[in-house]
Tab-separated table of C-alpha atoms in Angstrom:
chain	number	residue	atom	x	y	z
A	277	MET	CA	73.404	91.113	71.743
A	278	VAL	CA	75.901	89.941	74.335
A	279	LEU	CA	77.146	92.343	76.966
A	280	ARG	CA	80.157	91.469	79.080
A	281	TYR	CA	80.846	92.702	82.599
A	282	PHE	CA	83.970	92.422	84.725
A	283	VAL	CA	83.621	91.853	88.464
A	284	GLN	CA	86.403	92.799	90.860
A	285	LEU	CA	86.138	90.918	94.140
A	286	SER	CA	87.957	89.498	97.156
A	287	TYR	CA	87.416	86.328	99.129
A	288	LYS	CA	88.719	84.518	102.159
A	289	GLY	CA	89.419	81.006	100.900
A	290	THR	CA	89.359	79.241	104.284
A	291	HIS	CA	85.922	77.685	103.848
A	292	TYR	CA	86.085	77.021	100.091
A	293	HIS	CA	87.515	74.266	97.960
A	294	GLY	CA	89.129	76.882	95.770
A	295	TRP	CA	87.690	79.043	93.015
A	296	GLN	CA	86.678	76.379	90.512
A	297	ILE	CA	83.299	74.617	90.534
A	298	GLN	CA	83.579	70.930	91.354
A	299	PRO	CA	81.216	68.172	92.388
A	300	ASN	CA	80.613	67.575	96.108
A	301	ALA	CA	82.555	70.554	97.382
A	302	ILE	CA	81.714	74.204	97.802
A	303	SER	CA	83.647	76.631	95.595
A	304	VAL	CA	83.727	80.422	95.307
A	305	GLN	CA	82.597	80.207	91.673
A	306	GLU	CA	79.519	78.170	92.555
A	307	VAL	CA	78.457	80.597	95.289
A	308	LEU	CA	78.913	83.536	92.908
A	309	ASN	CA	77.012	81.830	90.049
A	310	LYS	CA	74.067	81.240	92.376
A	311	ALA	CA	74.052	84.796	93.719
A	312	PHE	CA	74.377	86.406	90.275
A	313	SER	CA	71.682	84.127	88.806
A	314	THR	CA	69.347	85.069	91.657
A	315	ILE	CA	69.883	88.815	91.511
A	316	LEU	CA	70.048	89.095	87.713
A	317	ARG	CA	67.074	86.713	87.375
A	318	GLN	CA	68.773	84.684	84.655
A	319	LYS	CA	71.233	81.833	84.695
A	320	THR	CA	74.618	83.511	85.016
A	321	GLU	CA	78.053	81.911	84.995
A	322	LEU	CA	81.223	83.640	86.040
A	323	THR	CA	84.584	82.971	84.417
A	324	GLY	CA	87.529	83.628	86.711
A	325	ALA	CA	90.968	85.069	86.019
A	326	GLY	CA	92.421	81.804	87.236
A	327	ARG	CA	91.953	79.019	89.724
A	328	THR	CA	92.958	79.268	93.315
A	329	ASP	CA	93.434	76.098	95.366
A	330	THR	CA	91.510	75.068	98.466
A	331	GLY	CA	92.149	77.537	101.296
A	332	VAL	CA	93.960	80.111	99.144
A	333	HIS	CA	92.653	83.692	99.463
A	334	ALA	CA	92.218	86.515	96.980
A	335	SER	CA	92.423	90.147	98.030
A	336	PHE	CA	91.992	90.980	94.327
A	337	PHE	CA	90.269	88.675	91.878
A	338	VAL	CA	88.595	89.344	88.549
A	339	ALA	CA	85.821	87.387	86.853
A	340	HIS	CA	83.505	88.101	83.938
A	341	PHE	CA	79.916	87.260	83.059
A	342	ASP	CA	77.646	87.921	80.087
A	343	THR	CA	74.088	89.167	79.858
A	344	ASN	CA	71.677	89.588	76.959
A	345	GLU	CA	70.461	92.971	78.021
A	346	PRO	CA	72.250	95.831	79.755
A	347	ILE	CA	72.071	96.045	83.545
A	348	ALA	CA	70.012	99.155	84.204
A	349	ASP	CA	71.283	99.985	87.664
A	350	ILE	CA	74.728	98.475	88.299
A	351	GLU	CA	75.020	100.227	91.678
A	352	LYS	CA	71.810	98.591	92.902
A	353	ILE	CA	72.789	95.131	91.587
A	354	PHE	CA	76.173	95.548	93.248
A	355	PHE	CA	74.650	96.226	96.689
A	356	SER	CA	72.070	93.452	96.344
A	357	LEU	CA	74.818	90.983	95.452
A	358	ASN	CA	77.027	91.992	98.368
A	359	ASN	CA	74.065	91.646	100.713
A	360	LEU	CA	73.229	88.194	99.387
A	361	LEU	CA	76.784	86.870	99.218
A	362	PRO	CA	78.273	85.384	102.407
A	363	PHE	CA	80.624	87.496	104.525
A	364	ASP	CA	83.738	85.860	103.076
A	365	ILE	CA	83.115	86.963	99.476
A	366	ALA	CA	82.952	90.695	98.755
A	367	LEU	CA	82.480	92.487	95.450
A	368	GLN	CA	84.461	95.685	94.950
A	369	LYS	CA	83.288	96.695	91.504
A	370	ILE	CA	81.178	95.650	88.508
A	371	TYR	CA	81.802	97.350	85.174
A	372	GLU	CA	81.033	96.755	81.537
A	373	VAL	CA	83.897	95.806	79.236
A	374	ASP	CA	84.385	95.183	75.554
A	375	GLU	CA	82.980	91.788	74.646
A	376	ASN	CA	86.446	90.658	73.519
A	377	MET	CA	87.838	91.090	77.022
A	378	HIS	CA	88.169	87.791	78.858
A	379	ALA	CA	88.860	87.533	82.612
A	380	ARG	CA	91.248	84.662	82.048
A	381	PHE	CA	92.681	84.967	78.557
A	382	SER	CA	93.097	88.738	78.517
A	383	ALA	CA	95.010	88.790	81.817
A	384	LYS	CA	98.638	89.736	81.178
A	385	GLU	CA	100.009	89.426	84.681
A	386	ARG	CA	98.954	87.862	87.966
A	387	GLU	CA	100.484	88.698	91.335
A	388	TYR	CA	100.529	86.544	94.471
A	389	GLN	CA	101.812	87.249	97.961
A	390	TYR	CA	102.747	84.685	100.577
A	391	PHE	CA	102.701	85.669	104.270
A	392	ILE	CA	104.925	84.018	106.872
A	393	ILE	CA	104.719	85.171	110.485
A	394	ASN	CA	107.527	84.552	112.885
A	395	GLU	CA	105.571	85.251	116.086
A	396	LYS	CA	102.329	83.590	117.132
A	397	ASN	CA	99.486	85.945	116.216
A	398	PRO	CA	95.894	85.170	117.291
A	399	PHE	CA	94.530	87.303	114.454
A	400	ARG	CA	96.418	85.651	111.603
A	401	LEU	CA	95.728	81.928	111.996
A	402	GLU	CA	93.783	81.654	108.762
A	403	THR	CA	95.748	84.162	106.713
A	404	SER	CA	99.394	83.323	107.285
A	405	TYR	CA	101.876	80.526	107.850
A	406	TYR	CA	103.296	80.641	111.360
A	407	LEU	CA	106.893	79.487	111.234
A	408	HIS	CA	108.806	80.109	114.404
A	409	ARG	CA	112.262	79.654	112.908
A	410	LYS	CA	114.987	82.086	112.045
A	411	LEU	CA	115.054	82.626	108.280
A	412	ASN	CA	117.937	84.134	106.341
A	413	VAL	CA	115.991	86.634	104.241
A	414	ASP	CA	119.039	87.803	102.290
A	415	ALA	CA	119.725	84.241	101.163
A	416	MET	CA	116.055	83.784	100.236
A	417	ASN	CA	116.084	87.000	98.238
A	418	ALA	CA	119.276	86.054	96.430
A	419	ALA	CA	117.832	82.664	95.494
A	420	SER	CA	114.557	84.234	94.289
A	421	GLN	CA	116.509	86.177	91.682
A	422	ILE	CA	117.441	82.883	90.023
A	423	LEU	CA	113.789	82.508	88.997
A	424	PHE	CA	114.263	85.294	86.419
A	425	GLU	CA	116.820	83.171	84.556
A	426	TYR	CA	114.319	80.415	83.809
A	427	SER	CA	110.911	79.983	82.224
A	428	ASP	CA	110.223	76.249	82.516
A	429	PHE	CA	108.911	75.650	86.028
A	430	THR	CA	107.956	71.985	85.724
A	431	SER	CA	109.794	71.376	89.015
A	432	PHE	CA	107.267	73.521	90.843
A	433	SER	CA	104.105	72.227	89.180
A	434	LYS	CA	101.742	69.594	90.445
A	435	LEU	CA	102.271	66.252	88.728
A	436	HIS	CA	99.701	64.921	86.264
A	437	THR	CA	97.926	68.166	85.495
A	438	ASP	CA	96.368	68.682	82.099
A	439	VAL	CA	98.285	71.873	81.396
A	440	GLN	CA	100.001	71.812	78.033
A	441	THR	CA	103.014	73.939	78.806
A	442	ASN	CA	105.022	74.686	81.924
A	443	ILE	CA	106.504	77.899	80.532
A	444	CYS	CA	105.948	81.081	82.578
A	445	THR	CA	107.555	84.516	82.468
A	446	ILE	CA	108.353	85.853	85.927
A	447	TYR	CA	108.011	89.629	86.378
A	448	LYS	CA	108.502	90.047	90.130
A	449	ALA	CA	109.994	87.826	92.826
A	450	PHE	CA	111.197	89.236	96.135
A	451	TRP	CA	110.906	88.979	99.897
A	452	SER	CA	110.094	91.938	102.103
A	453	SER	CA	109.490	92.188	105.837
A	454	LYS	CA	107.058	94.121	107.958
A	455	GLY	CA	107.471	93.698	111.700
A	456	SER	CA	107.677	89.977	112.401
A	457	GLU	CA	105.994	89.219	109.086
A	458	LEU	CA	107.801	88.047	105.953
A	459	ILE	CA	106.116	88.589	102.590
A	460	PHE	CA	107.026	86.951	99.292
A	461	THR	CA	105.700	88.801	96.242
A	462	ILE	CA	105.731	87.059	92.889
A	463	SER	CA	104.136	88.004	89.597
A	464	ALA	CA	104.148	86.260	86.222
A	465	ASP	CA	102.142	86.046	83.026
A	466	ARG	CA	100.771	82.723	84.305
A	467	PHE	CA	101.277	80.250	87.122
A	468	LEU	CA	101.241	76.465	87.227
A	469	ARG	CA	99.192	74.648	89.806
A	470	ASN	CA	100.815	74.709	93.237
A	471	MET	CA	103.734	76.700	91.784
A	472	VAL	CA	103.867	79.580	94.289
A	473	ARG	CA	103.611	77.316	97.316
A	474	ALA	CA	106.330	74.996	95.992
A	475	ILE	CA	108.627	77.958	95.193
A	476	VAL	CA	108.044	79.444	98.660
A	477	GLY	CA	108.723	76.053	100.291
A	478	SER	CA	111.974	75.696	98.346
A	479	LEU	CA	113.007	79.253	99.273
A	480	VAL	CA	112.149	78.652	102.953
A	481	ASP	CA	114.550	75.695	102.812
A	482	VAL	CA	117.204	78.165	101.635
A	483	GLY	CA	116.272	80.526	104.483
A	484	LEU	CA	116.614	77.689	106.990
A	485	GLY	CA	120.044	76.774	105.649
A	486	LYS	CA	118.812	73.366	104.459
A	487	SER	CA	119.331	74.405	100.855
A	488	ASP	CA	121.231	77.109	98.959
A	489	GLU	CA	121.268	79.012	95.668
A	490	LYS	CA	123.079	76.199	93.917
A	491	HIS	CA	120.545	73.624	95.053
A	492	PHE	CA	117.626	75.935	94.216
A	493	ARG	CA	118.998	76.231	90.676
A	494	GLU	CA	119.402	72.446	90.461
A	495	ILE	CA	115.766	71.988	91.471
A	496	ILE	CA	114.593	74.226	88.615
A	497	GLU	CA	116.919	72.589	86.088
A	498	SER	CA	115.928	69.063	87.078
A	499	LYS	CA	112.328	69.702	85.899
A	500	ASN	CA	111.288	67.146	88.463
A	501	ARG	CA	108.708	68.075	91.113
A	502	SER	CA	110.019	65.544	93.589
A	503	ASN	CA	113.245	67.547	93.935
A	504	ALA	CA	111.500	70.725	95.095
A	505	GLY	CA	110.953	71.676	98.715
A	506	PHE	CA	107.722	71.163	100.654
A	507	SER	CA	104.598	73.050	99.689
A	508	VAL	CA	103.856	75.729	102.263
A	509	PRO	CA	100.245	75.808	103.583
A	510	ALA	CA	97.505	77.363	101.430
A	511	ARG	CA	96.347	79.701	104.222
A	512	GLY	CA	99.348	82.033	103.764
A	513	LEU	CA	98.719	82.563	100.043
A	514	PHE	CA	96.823	85.512	98.506
A	515	LEU	CA	96.141	86.357	94.889
A	516	THR	CA	96.765	90.110	95.114
A	517	ASN	CA	96.491	91.458	91.583
A	518	VAL	CA	95.480	90.676	88.004
A	519	ILE	CA	96.615	93.063	85.284
A	520	TYR	CA	94.929	93.342	81.868
B	267	MET	CA	109.102	83.836	149.185
B	268	VAL	CA	106.655	85.049	146.603
B	269	LEU	CA	107.835	85.976	143.122
B	270	ARG	CA	105.594	87.883	140.796
B	271	TYR	CA	105.698	87.759	136.997
B	272	PHE	CA	103.951	89.896	134.407
B	273	VAL	CA	102.697	88.287	131.205
B	274	GLN	CA	102.116	90.346	128.073
B	275	LEU	CA	99.740	88.642	125.679
B	276	SER	CA	97.162	89.040	122.915
B	277	TYR	CA	93.984	87.161	122.176
B	278	LYS	CA	91.206	86.981	119.655
B	279	GLY	CA	88.040	87.147	121.726
B	280	THR	CA	85.654	85.621	119.160
B	281	HIS	CA	85.447	82.216	120.816
B	282	TYR	CA	85.639	83.339	124.458
B	283	HIS	CA	83.126	84.642	126.941
B	284	GLY	CA	85.510	87.440	127.796
B	285	TRP	CA	88.593	87.479	130.004
B	286	GLN	CA	87.040	86.669	133.364
B	287	ILE	CA	86.498	83.120	134.667
B	288	GLN	CA	82.827	82.226	134.969
B	289	PRO	CA	80.819	79.051	135.379
B	290	ASN	CA	79.609	77.196	132.263
B	291	ALA	CA	81.448	79.345	129.727
B	292	ILE	CA	84.984	79.337	128.417
B	293	SER	CA	87.092	82.381	129.268
B	294	VAL	CA	90.607	83.475	128.357
B	295	GLN	CA	91.601	83.506	132.038
B	296	GLU	CA	90.508	79.895	132.537
B	297	VAL	CA	92.469	78.683	129.504
B	298	LEU	CA	95.564	80.549	130.704
B	299	ASN	CA	95.257	79.265	134.293
B	300	LYS	CA	95.139	75.691	132.995
B	301	ALA	CA	98.105	76.144	130.660
B	302	PHE	CA	100.250	77.899	133.285
B	303	SER	CA	99.350	75.307	135.945
B	304	THR	CA	100.322	72.515	133.554
B	305	ILE	CA	103.631	73.974	132.404
B	306	LEU	CA	104.698	75.364	135.808
B	307	ARG	CA	103.545	72.147	137.525
B	308	GLN	CA	101.761	74.040	140.264
B	309	LYS	CA	98.317	75.589	140.548
B	310	THR	CA	98.703	79.028	138.975
B	311	GLU	CA	96.152	81.778	138.708
B	312	LEU	CA	96.471	84.803	136.507
B	313	THR	CA	95.139	88.226	137.451
B	314	GLY	CA	94.286	90.398	134.477
B	315	ALA	CA	94.659	94.133	133.902
B	316	GLY	CA	90.909	94.275	133.471
B	317	ARG	CA	87.933	92.414	132.099
B	318	THR	CA	87.030	92.287	128.466
B	319	ASP	CA	83.497	91.311	127.444
B	320	THR	CA	82.465	88.358	125.312
B	321	GLY	CA	83.873	88.677	121.809
B	322	VAL	CA	86.153	91.635	122.589
B	323	HIS	CA	89.790	91.226	121.496
B	324	ALA	CA	93.088	92.278	123.030
B	325	SER	CA	96.118	93.047	120.899
B	326	PHE	CA	97.867	93.984	124.152
B	327	PHE	CA	96.871	92.571	127.516
B	328	VAL	CA	98.771	92.229	130.781
B	329	ALA	CA	98.251	89.704	133.566
B	330	HIS	CA	100.317	88.650	136.572
B	331	PHE	CA	100.897	85.414	138.441
B	332	ASP	CA	102.894	84.400	141.497
B	333	THR	CA	105.241	81.501	142.139
B	334	ASN	CA	107.064	80.266	145.223
B	335	GLU	CA	110.327	79.668	143.467
B	336	PRO	CA	112.015	81.488	140.590
B	337	ILE	CA	111.384	80.203	137.069
B	338	ALA	CA	114.766	78.883	135.981
B	339	ASP	CA	114.330	79.196	132.233
B	340	ILE	CA	111.693	81.794	131.325
B	341	GLU	CA	112.451	81.448	127.605
B	342	LYS	CA	111.693	77.736	127.708
B	343	ILE	CA	108.505	78.175	129.753
B	344	PHE	CA	107.411	80.892	127.331
B	345	PHE	CA	107.744	78.594	124.291
B	346	SER	CA	106.094	75.653	126.045
B	347	LEU	CA	103.142	77.838	126.996
B	348	ASN	CA	102.700	79.230	123.490
B	349	ASN	CA	102.810	75.699	122.113
B	350	LEU	CA	100.208	74.482	124.571
B	351	LEU	CA	97.876	77.473	124.331
B	352	PRO	CA	95.309	77.509	121.500
B	353	PHE	CA	96.007	79.540	118.359
B	354	ASP	CA	93.841	82.452	119.509
B	355	ILE	CA	95.861	83.251	122.637
B	356	ALA	CA	99.507	84.236	122.202
B	357	LEU	CA	102.068	85.254	124.811
B	358	GLN	CA	104.479	88.019	123.848
B	359	LYS	CA	106.566	88.250	126.986
B	360	ILE	CA	106.951	86.966	130.548
B	361	TYR	CA	109.068	88.990	132.967
B	362	GLU	CA	109.614	89.234	136.707
B	363	VAL	CA	108.338	92.348	138.461
B	364	ASP	CA	108.446	93.769	141.953
B	365	GLU	CA	105.957	91.905	144.149
B	366	ASN	CA	104.078	95.178	144.756
B	367	MET	CA	103.234	95.480	141.072
B	368	HIS	CA	99.686	94.398	140.292
B	369	ALA	CA	98.366	93.839	136.756
B	370	ARG	CA	95.087	95.489	137.617
B	371	PHE	CA	95.690	97.960	140.441
B	372	SER	CA	99.038	99.290	139.202
B	373	ALA	CA	97.706	100.039	135.717
B	374	LYS	CA	97.555	103.801	135.196
B	375	GLU	CA	96.035	103.914	131.746
B	376	ARG	CA	94.193	101.559	129.419
B	377	GLU	CA	93.712	102.149	125.711
B	378	TYR	CA	91.010	100.696	123.457
B	379	GLN	CA	90.450	100.976	119.731
B	380	TYR	CA	87.202	100.408	117.880
B	381	PHE	CA	87.280	99.471	114.177
B	382	ILE	CA	84.465	100.326	111.775
B	383	ILE	CA	84.770	99.300	108.126
B	384	ASN	CA	82.754	100.997	105.459
B	385	GLU	CA	83.313	98.385	102.730
B	386	LYS	CA	82.593	94.676	103.005
B	387	ASN	CA	85.881	92.919	103.773
B	388	PRO	CA	86.087	89.101	103.833
B	389	PHE	CA	89.112	89.238	106.116
B	390	ARG	CA	87.630	91.461	108.826
B	391	LEU	CA	84.340	89.778	109.742
B	392	GLU	CA	85.441	88.913	113.253
B	393	THR	CA	87.581	91.968	113.949
B	394	SER	CA	85.506	94.935	112.853
B	395	TYR	CA	82.013	96.356	112.630
B	396	TYR	CA	80.861	96.615	109.019
B	397	LEU	CA	78.673	99.684	108.679
B	398	HIS	CA	77.903	100.611	105.119
B	399	ARG	CA	76.707	104.137	105.872
B	400	LYS	CA	78.288	107.508	105.286
B	401	LEU	CA	79.613	108.854	108.590
B	402	ASN	CA	80.501	112.467	109.264
B	403	VAL	CA	83.899	111.936	110.892
B	404	ASP	CA	84.448	115.618	111.643
B	405	ALA	CA	81.211	115.720	113.624
B	406	MET	CA	82.167	112.512	115.450
B	407	ASN	CA	85.577	113.954	116.301
B	408	ALA	CA	84.080	117.230	117.542
B	409	ALA	CA	81.641	115.342	119.780
B	410	SER	CA	84.424	113.079	121.155
B	411	GLN	CA	86.174	116.158	122.524
B	412	ILE	CA	83.209	116.705	124.856
B	413	LEU	CA	84.282	113.574	126.760
B	414	PHE	CA	87.267	115.485	128.181
B	415	GLU	CA	84.914	117.886	129.979
B	416	TYR	CA	83.348	115.137	132.075
B	417	SER	CA	84.411	112.386	134.444
B	418	ASP	CA	81.130	110.746	135.486
B	419	PHE	CA	80.203	108.316	132.713
B	420	THR	CA	77.192	106.640	134.322
B	421	SER	CA	75.312	107.163	131.050
B	422	PHE	CA	77.691	104.797	129.279
B	423	SER	CA	77.899	102.093	131.919
B	424	LYS	CA	75.946	98.878	132.114
B	425	LEU	CA	73.105	99.095	134.611
B	426	HIS	CA	73.222	97.148	137.879
B	427	THR	CA	76.956	96.542	137.992
B	428	ASP	CA	78.684	96.265	141.330
B	429	VAL	CA	81.177	99.029	140.577
B	430	GLN	CA	81.323	101.653	143.325
B	431	THR	CA	82.147	104.690	141.247
B	432	ASN	CA	81.497	105.758	137.686
B	433	ILE	CA	84.289	108.344	137.646
B	434	CYS	CA	86.935	107.993	134.909
B	435	THR	CA	89.602	110.335	133.594
B	436	ILE	CA	89.791	110.354	129.806
B	437	TYR	CA	93.277	110.828	128.309
B	438	LYS	CA	92.654	110.234	124.604
B	439	ALA	CA	89.512	110.228	122.444
B	440	PHE	CA	89.671	110.674	118.672
B	441	TRP	CA	88.681	109.174	115.340
B	442	SER	CA	91.168	108.482	112.568
B	443	SER	CA	90.736	106.855	109.198
B	444	LYS	CA	92.829	104.432	107.185
B	445	GLY	CA	91.466	103.575	103.756
B	446	SER	CA	87.811	102.615	104.200
B	447	GLU	CA	88.415	101.903	107.892
B	448	LEU	CA	87.460	104.250	110.729
B	449	ILE	CA	89.254	103.854	114.052
B	450	PHE	CA	88.205	105.304	117.396
B	451	THR	CA	91.014	105.478	119.956
B	452	ILE	CA	90.169	106.100	123.585
B	453	SER	CA	92.299	105.885	126.713
B	454	ALA	CA	91.458	106.486	130.346
B	455	ASP	CA	92.624	105.554	133.820
B	456	ARG	CA	89.727	103.102	133.976
B	457	PHE	CA	86.649	102.089	132.012
B	458	LEU	CA	83.151	101.101	133.086
B	459	ARG	CA	81.528	97.983	131.727
B	460	ASN	CA	80.300	98.431	128.159
B	461	MET	CA	81.527	102.053	128.231
B	462	VAL	CA	83.568	102.116	125.008
B	463	ARG	CA	80.891	100.393	122.941
B	464	ALA	CA	78.174	102.739	124.271
B	465	ILE	CA	80.341	105.815	123.583
B	466	VAL	CA	81.102	104.584	120.050
B	467	GLY	CA	77.401	103.882	119.442
B	468	SER	CA	76.473	107.383	120.598
B	469	LEU	CA	79.204	108.910	118.418
B	470	VAL	CA	78.086	106.848	115.398
B	471	ASP	CA	74.619	108.370	115.886
B	472	VAL	CA	76.318	111.773	115.620
B	473	GLY	CA	78.142	110.626	112.471
B	474	LEU	CA	74.850	109.463	110.951
B	475	GLY	CA	73.215	112.807	111.709
B	476	LYS	CA	70.737	111.187	114.129
B	477	SER	CA	72.346	113.060	117.024
B	478	ASP	CA	74.661	116.040	117.515
B	479	GLU	CA	77.147	117.554	119.971
B	480	LYS	CA	74.379	119.057	122.044
B	481	HIS	CA	72.568	115.738	122.365
B	482	PHE	CA	75.823	113.879	123.096
B	483	ARG	CA	76.447	116.305	125.971
B	484	GLU	CA	72.893	115.821	127.230
B	485	ILE	CA	73.408	112.040	127.254
B	486	ILE	CA	76.477	112.403	129.473
B	487	GLU	CA	74.812	114.908	131.783
B	488	SER	CA	71.665	112.820	132.195
B	489	LYS	CA	73.668	110.034	133.890
B	490	ASN	CA	71.076	107.656	132.523
B	491	ARG	CA	72.149	104.712	130.391
B	492	SER	CA	68.851	104.539	128.587
B	493	ASN	CA	69.567	107.879	126.908
B	494	ALA	CA	72.787	106.712	125.266
B	495	GLY	CA	73.022	105.324	121.759
B	496	PHE	CA	73.141	101.644	120.828
B	497	SER	CA	76.110	99.518	121.854
B	498	VAL	CA	78.233	98.715	118.814
B	499	PRO	CA	79.149	95.011	118.383
B	500	ALA	CA	81.952	93.535	120.511
B	501	ARG	CA	83.844	92.182	117.484
B	502	GLY	CA	85.147	95.664	116.518
B	503	LEU	CA	86.668	96.352	119.954
B	504	PHE	CA	90.328	95.807	120.888
B	505	LEU	CA	92.160	96.493	124.125
B	506	THR	CA	95.357	97.925	122.619
B	507	ASN	CA	97.484	99.083	125.533
B	508	VAL	CA	97.899	99.047	129.305
B	509	ILE	CA	100.337	101.502	130.842
B	510	TYR	CA	101.928	101.066	134.296
């Protein structure tokens, strides 16, 4: 019998080389696999809802793992795991799901937020991009709406990845502000590698007056990554939701 | 001619041995003195509104400095200073004041906030106290009101300090909650060393049911520091306002 559990968690990505296990670098997945294997006393591997790049954070992330026998006291396991895990990874919930549910393949929508701060803030060094420039938010918002007209985002994907298709359906894309903080919210059925940071960089160019709606549209239509704007730093990016 | 300027700033205290200059340890004041002396091209010393202990933060701090000649372009100096200062110290404003104004002696009220989080949060390690225990907030709030009946807070001050009087007038003292976060706000004309953290520790004991209103009152009346509760960690404490 195989039992499947979903884990809802958050992590500060600053000290990790992203979610995905890789040789010679510490990843969130590796740290979780070790902790779960220790506490559950059997080799346990977590499958994540997606990958996040080096330095990217998740205020909401979902992963699944399988066991051969039911976990008797989930509450107890949950506390033991949170005690064992380092401060920058925190579990919010563990719950059993149908064995057909898959953290990655069953996810219908993923949401990211990107945080730009306009004033130096000692408390946000690792969780925002400090850009002390005047940005035209209306222009950035107008350009973001163009994203809804397209589904091939090759222009915003990292070159030479092994992904088979660059087609994504965008559900949300807008800028909002809170004090001296600017927040870009974007959700889609899936994201290409580096996509959010390249979109934000291209929209920041619009906000700075270096680019405009017409140029933003040309970037998308060109399907050429080298036309897109700079990639904004990973530290401002948060995975904020995964919907099943 | 002496011209006096006020500086409004914020800092993350994690990497500093408090505000005050001291031998063999890095302080916020020392870093600011160096930066101001460099940018103003004359030896400049800042006087702070008060001292904060090692690891304590300030989201709002005020200091003053004097010059012999007016600063021609404050805006420019302000940006140069923020560029030179490390990421964890940020200036918000520099403005000229009457030469009788003093950052410390003219301050009428200082406000602190203490942050306790009840759920593990990867983003708040350095800026809160994680206490995974059920706290009775109503009891903590009722006990805080007792503070208004007293003015001698010897019980909450660090022993063997050189302060001449332990008399303070409390203006605000209450707990509020925001999600899984508990916030204690306290303001007074002045604070004794370690006072806020000892008060919070004693109130947490009330919240845990280890103490009660009667005992909290006895602590204050005893005027003996060894009766008070534990000192909560510095990382949850913020100086949040100084009123002139």
